XYZ file of C-alpha atoms in Angstrom:
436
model
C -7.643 31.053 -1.915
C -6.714 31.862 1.240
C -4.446 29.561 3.199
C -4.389 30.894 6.242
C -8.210 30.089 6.554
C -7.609 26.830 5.633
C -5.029 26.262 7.966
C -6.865 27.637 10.870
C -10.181 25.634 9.756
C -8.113 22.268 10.010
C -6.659 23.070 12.980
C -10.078 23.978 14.741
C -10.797 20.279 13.806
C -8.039 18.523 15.513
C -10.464 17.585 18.788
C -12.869 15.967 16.644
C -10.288 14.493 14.489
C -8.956 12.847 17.411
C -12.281 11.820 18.834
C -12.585 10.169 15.178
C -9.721 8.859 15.299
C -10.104 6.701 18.447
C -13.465 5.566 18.130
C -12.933 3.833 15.133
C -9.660 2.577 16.496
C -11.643 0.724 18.981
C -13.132 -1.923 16.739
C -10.654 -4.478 15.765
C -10.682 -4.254 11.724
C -8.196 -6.999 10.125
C -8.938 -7.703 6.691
C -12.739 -9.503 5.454
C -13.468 -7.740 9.390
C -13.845 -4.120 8.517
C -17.703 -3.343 9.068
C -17.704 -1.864 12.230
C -14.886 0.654 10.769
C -17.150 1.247 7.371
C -20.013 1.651 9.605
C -18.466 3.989 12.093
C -17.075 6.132 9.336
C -20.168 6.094 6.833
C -21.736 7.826 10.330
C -19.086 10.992 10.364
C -19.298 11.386 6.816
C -23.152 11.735 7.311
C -23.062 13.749 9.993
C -20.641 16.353 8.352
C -23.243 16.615 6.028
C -21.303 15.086 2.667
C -24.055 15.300 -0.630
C -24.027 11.478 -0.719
C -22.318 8.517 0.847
C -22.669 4.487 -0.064
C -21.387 1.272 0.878
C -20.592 -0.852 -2.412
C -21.133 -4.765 -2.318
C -17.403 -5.309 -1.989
C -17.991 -3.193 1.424
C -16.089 -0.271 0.516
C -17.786 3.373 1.687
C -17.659 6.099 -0.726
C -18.197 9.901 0.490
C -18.970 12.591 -1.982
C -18.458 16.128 -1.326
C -19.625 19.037 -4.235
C -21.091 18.199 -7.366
C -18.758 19.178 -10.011
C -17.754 18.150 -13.202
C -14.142 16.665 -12.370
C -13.861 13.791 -10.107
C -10.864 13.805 -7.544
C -10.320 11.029 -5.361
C -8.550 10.577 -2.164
C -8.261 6.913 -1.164
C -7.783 5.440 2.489
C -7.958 1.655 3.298
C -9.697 1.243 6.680
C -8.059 -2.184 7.169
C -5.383 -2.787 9.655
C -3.129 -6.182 10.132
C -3.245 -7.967 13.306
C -1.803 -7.155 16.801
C 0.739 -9.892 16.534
C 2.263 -10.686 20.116
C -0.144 -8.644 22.720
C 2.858 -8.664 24.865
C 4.971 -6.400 22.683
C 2.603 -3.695 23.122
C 3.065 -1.206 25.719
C -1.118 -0.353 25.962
C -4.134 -1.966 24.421
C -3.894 -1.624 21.055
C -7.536 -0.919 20.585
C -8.289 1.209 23.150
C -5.046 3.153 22.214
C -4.339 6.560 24.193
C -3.427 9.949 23.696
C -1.517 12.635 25.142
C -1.280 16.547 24.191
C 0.880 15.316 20.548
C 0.417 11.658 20.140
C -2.656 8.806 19.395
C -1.847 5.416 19.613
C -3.341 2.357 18.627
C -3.368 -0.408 16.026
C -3.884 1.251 12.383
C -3.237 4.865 13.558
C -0.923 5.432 10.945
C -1.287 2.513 8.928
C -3.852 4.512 8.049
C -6.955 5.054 9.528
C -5.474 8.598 9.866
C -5.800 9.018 6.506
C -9.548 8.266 6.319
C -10.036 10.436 9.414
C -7.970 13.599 7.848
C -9.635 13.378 4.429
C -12.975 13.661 5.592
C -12.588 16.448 7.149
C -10.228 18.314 4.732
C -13.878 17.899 2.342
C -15.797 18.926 4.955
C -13.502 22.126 5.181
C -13.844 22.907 1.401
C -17.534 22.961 2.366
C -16.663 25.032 5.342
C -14.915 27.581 2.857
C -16.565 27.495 0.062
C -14.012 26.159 -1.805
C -16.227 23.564 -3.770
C -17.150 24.708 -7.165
C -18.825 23.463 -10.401
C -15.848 22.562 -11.039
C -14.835 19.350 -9.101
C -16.753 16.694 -6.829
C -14.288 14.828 -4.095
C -14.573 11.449 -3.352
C -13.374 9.958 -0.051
C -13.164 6.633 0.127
C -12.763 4.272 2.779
C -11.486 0.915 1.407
C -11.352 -2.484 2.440
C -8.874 -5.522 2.117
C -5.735 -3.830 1.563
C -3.808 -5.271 3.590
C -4.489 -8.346 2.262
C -4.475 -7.669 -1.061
C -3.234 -4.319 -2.185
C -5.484 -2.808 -5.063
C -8.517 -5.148 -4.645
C -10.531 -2.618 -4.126
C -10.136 -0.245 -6.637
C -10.189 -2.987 -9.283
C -13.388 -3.368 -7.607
C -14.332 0.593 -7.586
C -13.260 1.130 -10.860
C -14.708 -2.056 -13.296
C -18.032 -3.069 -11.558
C -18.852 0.666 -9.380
C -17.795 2.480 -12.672
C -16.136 5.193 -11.305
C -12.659 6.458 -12.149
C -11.543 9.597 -10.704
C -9.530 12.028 -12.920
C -6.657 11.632 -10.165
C -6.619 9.859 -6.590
C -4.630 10.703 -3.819
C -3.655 8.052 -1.657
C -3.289 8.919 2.394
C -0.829 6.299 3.051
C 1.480 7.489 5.540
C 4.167 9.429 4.070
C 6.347 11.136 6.472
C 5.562 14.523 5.943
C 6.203 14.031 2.458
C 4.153 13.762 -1.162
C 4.952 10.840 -2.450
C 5.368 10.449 -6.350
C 5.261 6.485 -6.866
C 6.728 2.788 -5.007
C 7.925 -0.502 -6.752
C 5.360 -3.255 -6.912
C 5.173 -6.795 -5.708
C 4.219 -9.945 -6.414
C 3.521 -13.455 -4.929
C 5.470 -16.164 -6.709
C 5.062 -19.918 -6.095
C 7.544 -22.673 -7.154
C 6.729 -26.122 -6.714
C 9.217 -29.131 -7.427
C 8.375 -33.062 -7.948
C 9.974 -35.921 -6.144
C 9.454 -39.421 -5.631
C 9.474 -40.703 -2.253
C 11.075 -43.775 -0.689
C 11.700 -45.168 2.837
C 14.177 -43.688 4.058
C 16.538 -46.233 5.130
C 17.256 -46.451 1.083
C 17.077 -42.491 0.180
C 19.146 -43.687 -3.640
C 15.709 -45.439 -4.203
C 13.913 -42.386 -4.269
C 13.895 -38.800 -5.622
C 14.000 -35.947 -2.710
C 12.230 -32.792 -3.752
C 14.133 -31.259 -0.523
C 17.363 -31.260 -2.337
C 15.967 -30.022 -5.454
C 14.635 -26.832 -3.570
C 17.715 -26.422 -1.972
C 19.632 -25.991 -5.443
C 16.638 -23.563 -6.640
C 17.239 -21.544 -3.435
C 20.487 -21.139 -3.645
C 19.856 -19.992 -7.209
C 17.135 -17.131 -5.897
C 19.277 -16.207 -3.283
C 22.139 -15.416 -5.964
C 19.290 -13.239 -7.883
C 18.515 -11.133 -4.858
C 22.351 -11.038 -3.448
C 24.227 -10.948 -7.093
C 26.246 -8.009 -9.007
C 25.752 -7.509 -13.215
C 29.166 -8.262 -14.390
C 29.736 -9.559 -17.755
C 31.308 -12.712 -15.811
C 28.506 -13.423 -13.674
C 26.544 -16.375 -14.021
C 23.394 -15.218 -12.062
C 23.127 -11.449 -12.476
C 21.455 -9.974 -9.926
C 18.593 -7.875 -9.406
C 20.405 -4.742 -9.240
C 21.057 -4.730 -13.297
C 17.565 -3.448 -13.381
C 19.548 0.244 -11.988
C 21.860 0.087 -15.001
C 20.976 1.687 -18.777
C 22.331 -2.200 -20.049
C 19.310 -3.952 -19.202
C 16.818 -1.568 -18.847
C 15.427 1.640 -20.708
C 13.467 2.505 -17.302
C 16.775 2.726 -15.649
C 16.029 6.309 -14.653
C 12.922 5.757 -12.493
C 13.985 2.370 -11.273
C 16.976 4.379 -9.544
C 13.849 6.924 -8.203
C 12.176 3.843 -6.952
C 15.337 1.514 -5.863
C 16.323 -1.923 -7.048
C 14.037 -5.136 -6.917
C 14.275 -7.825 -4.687
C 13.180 -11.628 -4.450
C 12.888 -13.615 -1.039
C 12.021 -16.768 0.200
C 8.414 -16.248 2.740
C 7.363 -19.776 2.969
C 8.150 -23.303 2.625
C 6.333 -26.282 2.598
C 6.297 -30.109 1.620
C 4.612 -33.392 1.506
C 6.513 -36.855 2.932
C 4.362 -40.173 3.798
C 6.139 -40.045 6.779
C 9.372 -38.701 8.661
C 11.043 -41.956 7.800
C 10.258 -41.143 3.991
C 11.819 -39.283 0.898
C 9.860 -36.164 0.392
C 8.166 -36.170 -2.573
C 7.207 -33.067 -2.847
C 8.602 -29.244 -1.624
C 6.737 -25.047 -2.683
C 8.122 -22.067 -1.670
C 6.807 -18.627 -1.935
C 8.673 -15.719 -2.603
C 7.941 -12.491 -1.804
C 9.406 -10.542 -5.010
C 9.510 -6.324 -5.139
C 9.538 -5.576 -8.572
C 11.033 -1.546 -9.627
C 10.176 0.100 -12.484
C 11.143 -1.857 -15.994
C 9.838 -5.025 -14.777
C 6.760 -7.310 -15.409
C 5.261 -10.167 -13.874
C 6.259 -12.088 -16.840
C 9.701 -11.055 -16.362
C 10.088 -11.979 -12.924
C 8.448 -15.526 -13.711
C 10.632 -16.004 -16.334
C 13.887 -15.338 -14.730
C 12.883 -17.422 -12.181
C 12.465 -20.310 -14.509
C 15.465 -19.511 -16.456
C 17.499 -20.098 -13.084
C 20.041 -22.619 -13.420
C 19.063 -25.002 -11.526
C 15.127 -24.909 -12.471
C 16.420 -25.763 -15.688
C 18.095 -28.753 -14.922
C 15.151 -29.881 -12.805
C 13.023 -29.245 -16.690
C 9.437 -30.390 -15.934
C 9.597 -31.043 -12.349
C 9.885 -27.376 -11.429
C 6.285 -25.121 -11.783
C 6.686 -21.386 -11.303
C 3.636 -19.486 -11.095
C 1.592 -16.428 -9.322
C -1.014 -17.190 -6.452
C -4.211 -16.108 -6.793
C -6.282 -14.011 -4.376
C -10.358 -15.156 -3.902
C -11.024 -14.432 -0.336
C -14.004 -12.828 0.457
C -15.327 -9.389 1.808
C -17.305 -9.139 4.938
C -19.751 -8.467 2.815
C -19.285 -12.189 1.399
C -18.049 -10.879 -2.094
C -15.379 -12.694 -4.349
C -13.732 -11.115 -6.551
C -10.672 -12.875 -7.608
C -7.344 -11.643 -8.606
C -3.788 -12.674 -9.244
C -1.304 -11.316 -6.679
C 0.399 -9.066 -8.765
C 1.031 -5.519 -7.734
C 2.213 -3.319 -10.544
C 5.263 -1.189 -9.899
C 4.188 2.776 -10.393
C 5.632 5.887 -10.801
C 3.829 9.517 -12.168
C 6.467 12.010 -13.082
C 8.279 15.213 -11.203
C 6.905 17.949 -13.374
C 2.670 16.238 -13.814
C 0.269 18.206 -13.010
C -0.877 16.496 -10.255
C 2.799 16.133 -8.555
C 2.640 20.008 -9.578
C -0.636 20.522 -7.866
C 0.233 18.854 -4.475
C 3.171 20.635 -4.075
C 1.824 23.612 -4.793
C -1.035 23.539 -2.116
C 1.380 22.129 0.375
C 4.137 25.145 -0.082
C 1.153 27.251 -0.109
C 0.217 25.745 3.326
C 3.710 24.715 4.926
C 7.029 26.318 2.779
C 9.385 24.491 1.349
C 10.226 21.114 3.136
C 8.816 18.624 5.352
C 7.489 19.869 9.058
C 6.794 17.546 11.752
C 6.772 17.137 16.012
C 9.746 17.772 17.812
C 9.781 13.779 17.725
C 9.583 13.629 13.609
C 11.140 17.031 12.238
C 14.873 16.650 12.048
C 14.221 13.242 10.563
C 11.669 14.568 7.869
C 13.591 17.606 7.306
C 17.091 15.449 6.204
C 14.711 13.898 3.225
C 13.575 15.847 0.321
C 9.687 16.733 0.388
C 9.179 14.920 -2.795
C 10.129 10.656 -2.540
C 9.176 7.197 -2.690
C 6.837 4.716 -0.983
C 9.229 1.741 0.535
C 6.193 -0.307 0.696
C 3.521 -0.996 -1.371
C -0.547 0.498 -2.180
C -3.784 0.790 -3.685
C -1.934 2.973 -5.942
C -0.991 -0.376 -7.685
C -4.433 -0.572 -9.480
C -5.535 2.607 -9.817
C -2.332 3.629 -11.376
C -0.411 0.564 -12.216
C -3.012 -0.846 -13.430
C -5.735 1.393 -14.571
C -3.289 4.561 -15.942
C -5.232 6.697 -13.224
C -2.512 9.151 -12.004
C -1.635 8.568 -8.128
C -0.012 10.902 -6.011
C 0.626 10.035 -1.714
C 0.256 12.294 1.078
C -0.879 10.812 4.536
C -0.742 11.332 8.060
C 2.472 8.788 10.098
C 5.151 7.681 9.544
C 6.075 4.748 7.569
C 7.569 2.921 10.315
C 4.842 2.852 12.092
C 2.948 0.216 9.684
C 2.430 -3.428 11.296
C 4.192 -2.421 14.440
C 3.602 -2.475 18.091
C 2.831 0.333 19.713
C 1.288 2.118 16.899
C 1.056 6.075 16.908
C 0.563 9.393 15.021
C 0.530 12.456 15.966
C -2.156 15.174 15.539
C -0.179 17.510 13.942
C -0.110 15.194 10.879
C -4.104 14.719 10.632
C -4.266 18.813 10.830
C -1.793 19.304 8.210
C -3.399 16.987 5.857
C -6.660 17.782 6.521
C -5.735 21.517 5.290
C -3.566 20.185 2.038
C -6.533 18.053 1.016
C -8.649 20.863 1.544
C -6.435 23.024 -0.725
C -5.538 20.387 -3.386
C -8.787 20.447 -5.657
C -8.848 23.973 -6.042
C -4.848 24.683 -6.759
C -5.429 21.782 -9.267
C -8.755 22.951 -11.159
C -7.348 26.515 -11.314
């Protein structure tokens, strides 16, 4: 295989990657709102001549490129968030811009990028000649990610039948291949009272107060150390050999944490006792730990004990539906996952991308220094599809994506064009380093 091909085909691409880019950029795309970006990338894949491409009911569009035996995936969600305050932004976010380096524009980097740079690293292996008998790639543009991480593939996977041997995700990543990220879920605790008027609060039973004592308590969790004499260990014992045989990876993938998102309550009136008060927490979870675990220690808190059956902890539930009108309901849990240093997939991405690029991260004269100072092999800090198709279908994940992490949900949105080049040649490389 030779690189240097590949590297120049990916870089004779970088016009039309940018022109792809943008365009789809230009339709707003939020969550259960992503058909004119399905639509407008279904059209590229078509016209670059992939061997098939579909939309499934749950609206996700699936590209196929070769028609060999082993299925590789690469996975991009074509939802973006919202635009938040239109006065933080320094252009309009949906007609973006772009100068001799840089795109900008609301999911840029969080990550239409990555739908833009895998299409055309299959249409290079076309290009080349790189597909075989031995591989067919699937590109898939997925929907409802940001909403609820994994959907989709739970989607692609049980009712689409297809499971891919392995699936790289084009998350942003830095530069970097990324080897894994702690999960998440949504936790909900609700807590009974028993209003009163409130010129005669002793009369009643404030739910308020109640909450207060719980928070306290799930504040301690987060905030907490692990010593023998502490009440309340924190979340951090999860990093020590004591309390958990996945102490190794958990230090990989950094400690768990548990905050409060939202509160809420119910009071006949503002001259009342509230009788009711729910929070939800927003809890990371690192390797080692389970949804039941982190219900548990929830309701083991102190004070949720003393409350006894006034105090409900429990997981929401996702049912939204698609803009294709599906439901397809799920509990907001978002396994933590981690594939090891030496598989052969983390062996097979690395090896295309030293092929490619050396050694270590590259980036702009913006991005380099900073990329360069981390190793070439981490960690997600957030969280992605790789959630279902690894934590919780066992398919092995691996990330490498155009942007930068910090770009995700912020104003003024870029990436930069070197990024979609570069992994526009590494996916090109990828299947045939890894079928060798």
């Amino acid at each position: 295989m030779d690189f240097s091909k590949i590297k120049e085909a990916a870089q004779g691409y970088e016009a039309d990657m940018t022109k792809f880019l943008r365009e789809i950029v230009k339709f707003p795309g939020e969550s259960c709102d992503e058909e004119a970006h399905v639509n407008r990338i279904a059209e590229e894949m078509r016209k670059l001549d992939f061997d098939k491409v579909e939309i499934d009911p749950m609206g996700n569009v699936l590209g196929y490129m070769g028609t060999g035996k082993t299925l590789i995936g690469f996975d991009a969600h074509i939802d973006t968030v919202g635009i938040g305050n239109i006065k933080n932004w320094n252009f309009d976010p949906y007609e973006g811009y772009e100068n001799d380096t840089e795109i900008g524009g609301r999911g840029v980097s969080d990550q239409l990028g990555g739908i833009v740079s895998s299409v055309y690293g299959a249409r290079i292996m076309k290009d080349l000649g790189l597909l075989s008998d031995k591989y067919t790639v699937l590109v898939a543009g997925t929907v409802q990610e940001e909403d609820c991480d994994g959907l989709c593939w739970q989607y692609i996977i049980n009712e689409d039948k297809i499971r891919p041997e392995f699936v790289v995700s084009t998350e942003p990543t830095d530069g970097g291949i990324y080897r894994g990220q702690r999960g998440r879920m949504e936790i909900r605790v609700d807590v009974k009272g028993v209003s009163c008027h409130g010129s005669a609060p002793e009369r009643g039973d404030n739910a308020i107060y109640k909450m207060a004592d719980i928070l306290q308590d799930i504040r301690a969790l987060n905030e907490n150390d692990a010593a023998d004499g502490t009440e309340i260990k924190g979340l951090v014992k999860m990093l020590d050999e004591k309390y958990n045989p996945e102490y190794k990876e958990a230090n990989f993938l950094g400690r768990g944490t548990v905050t409060t998102s939202e509160i809420f309550f119910t009071s006949p009136s503002r001259c009342a006792v509230a009788d009711s008060c729910s929070v939800s927490l927003d809890r990371r979870m690192t390797a080692g730990e389970t949804w039941e675990s982190c219900l548990d220690e929830i309701r083991n808190l102190p004070s949720a004990k003393k409350y006894g059956d006034d105090v409900t902890v429990s997981m929401y539930e996702y049912s939204r539906p698609s803009y294709k009108g599906l439901v397809y309901p799920i509990e907001c849990y978002f396994p933590t996952w981690v594939i090891p240093e030496d598989h052969d997939v983390t062996s097979a991405l690395e090896e295309a991308y030293k092929g490619l690029y050396g050694e270590s991260r590259i980036g702009t004269a913006e991005t380099e220094e900073m990329r360069k100072a981390r190793p070439l092999t981490d960690k997600w800090t957030f969280s992605t599809n790789g959630v279902s198709i690894m934590g919780r279908n066992g398919i092995p994940c691996i990330g490498f994506g155009p942007g930068a992490e910090a770009q995700a949900h912020a104003p003024n949105e870029k990436t930069w064009k070197a990024d979609l080049v570069v992994c526009a040649a590494v996916y090109a490389a990828l299947p045939t380093v890894y079928c060798k």
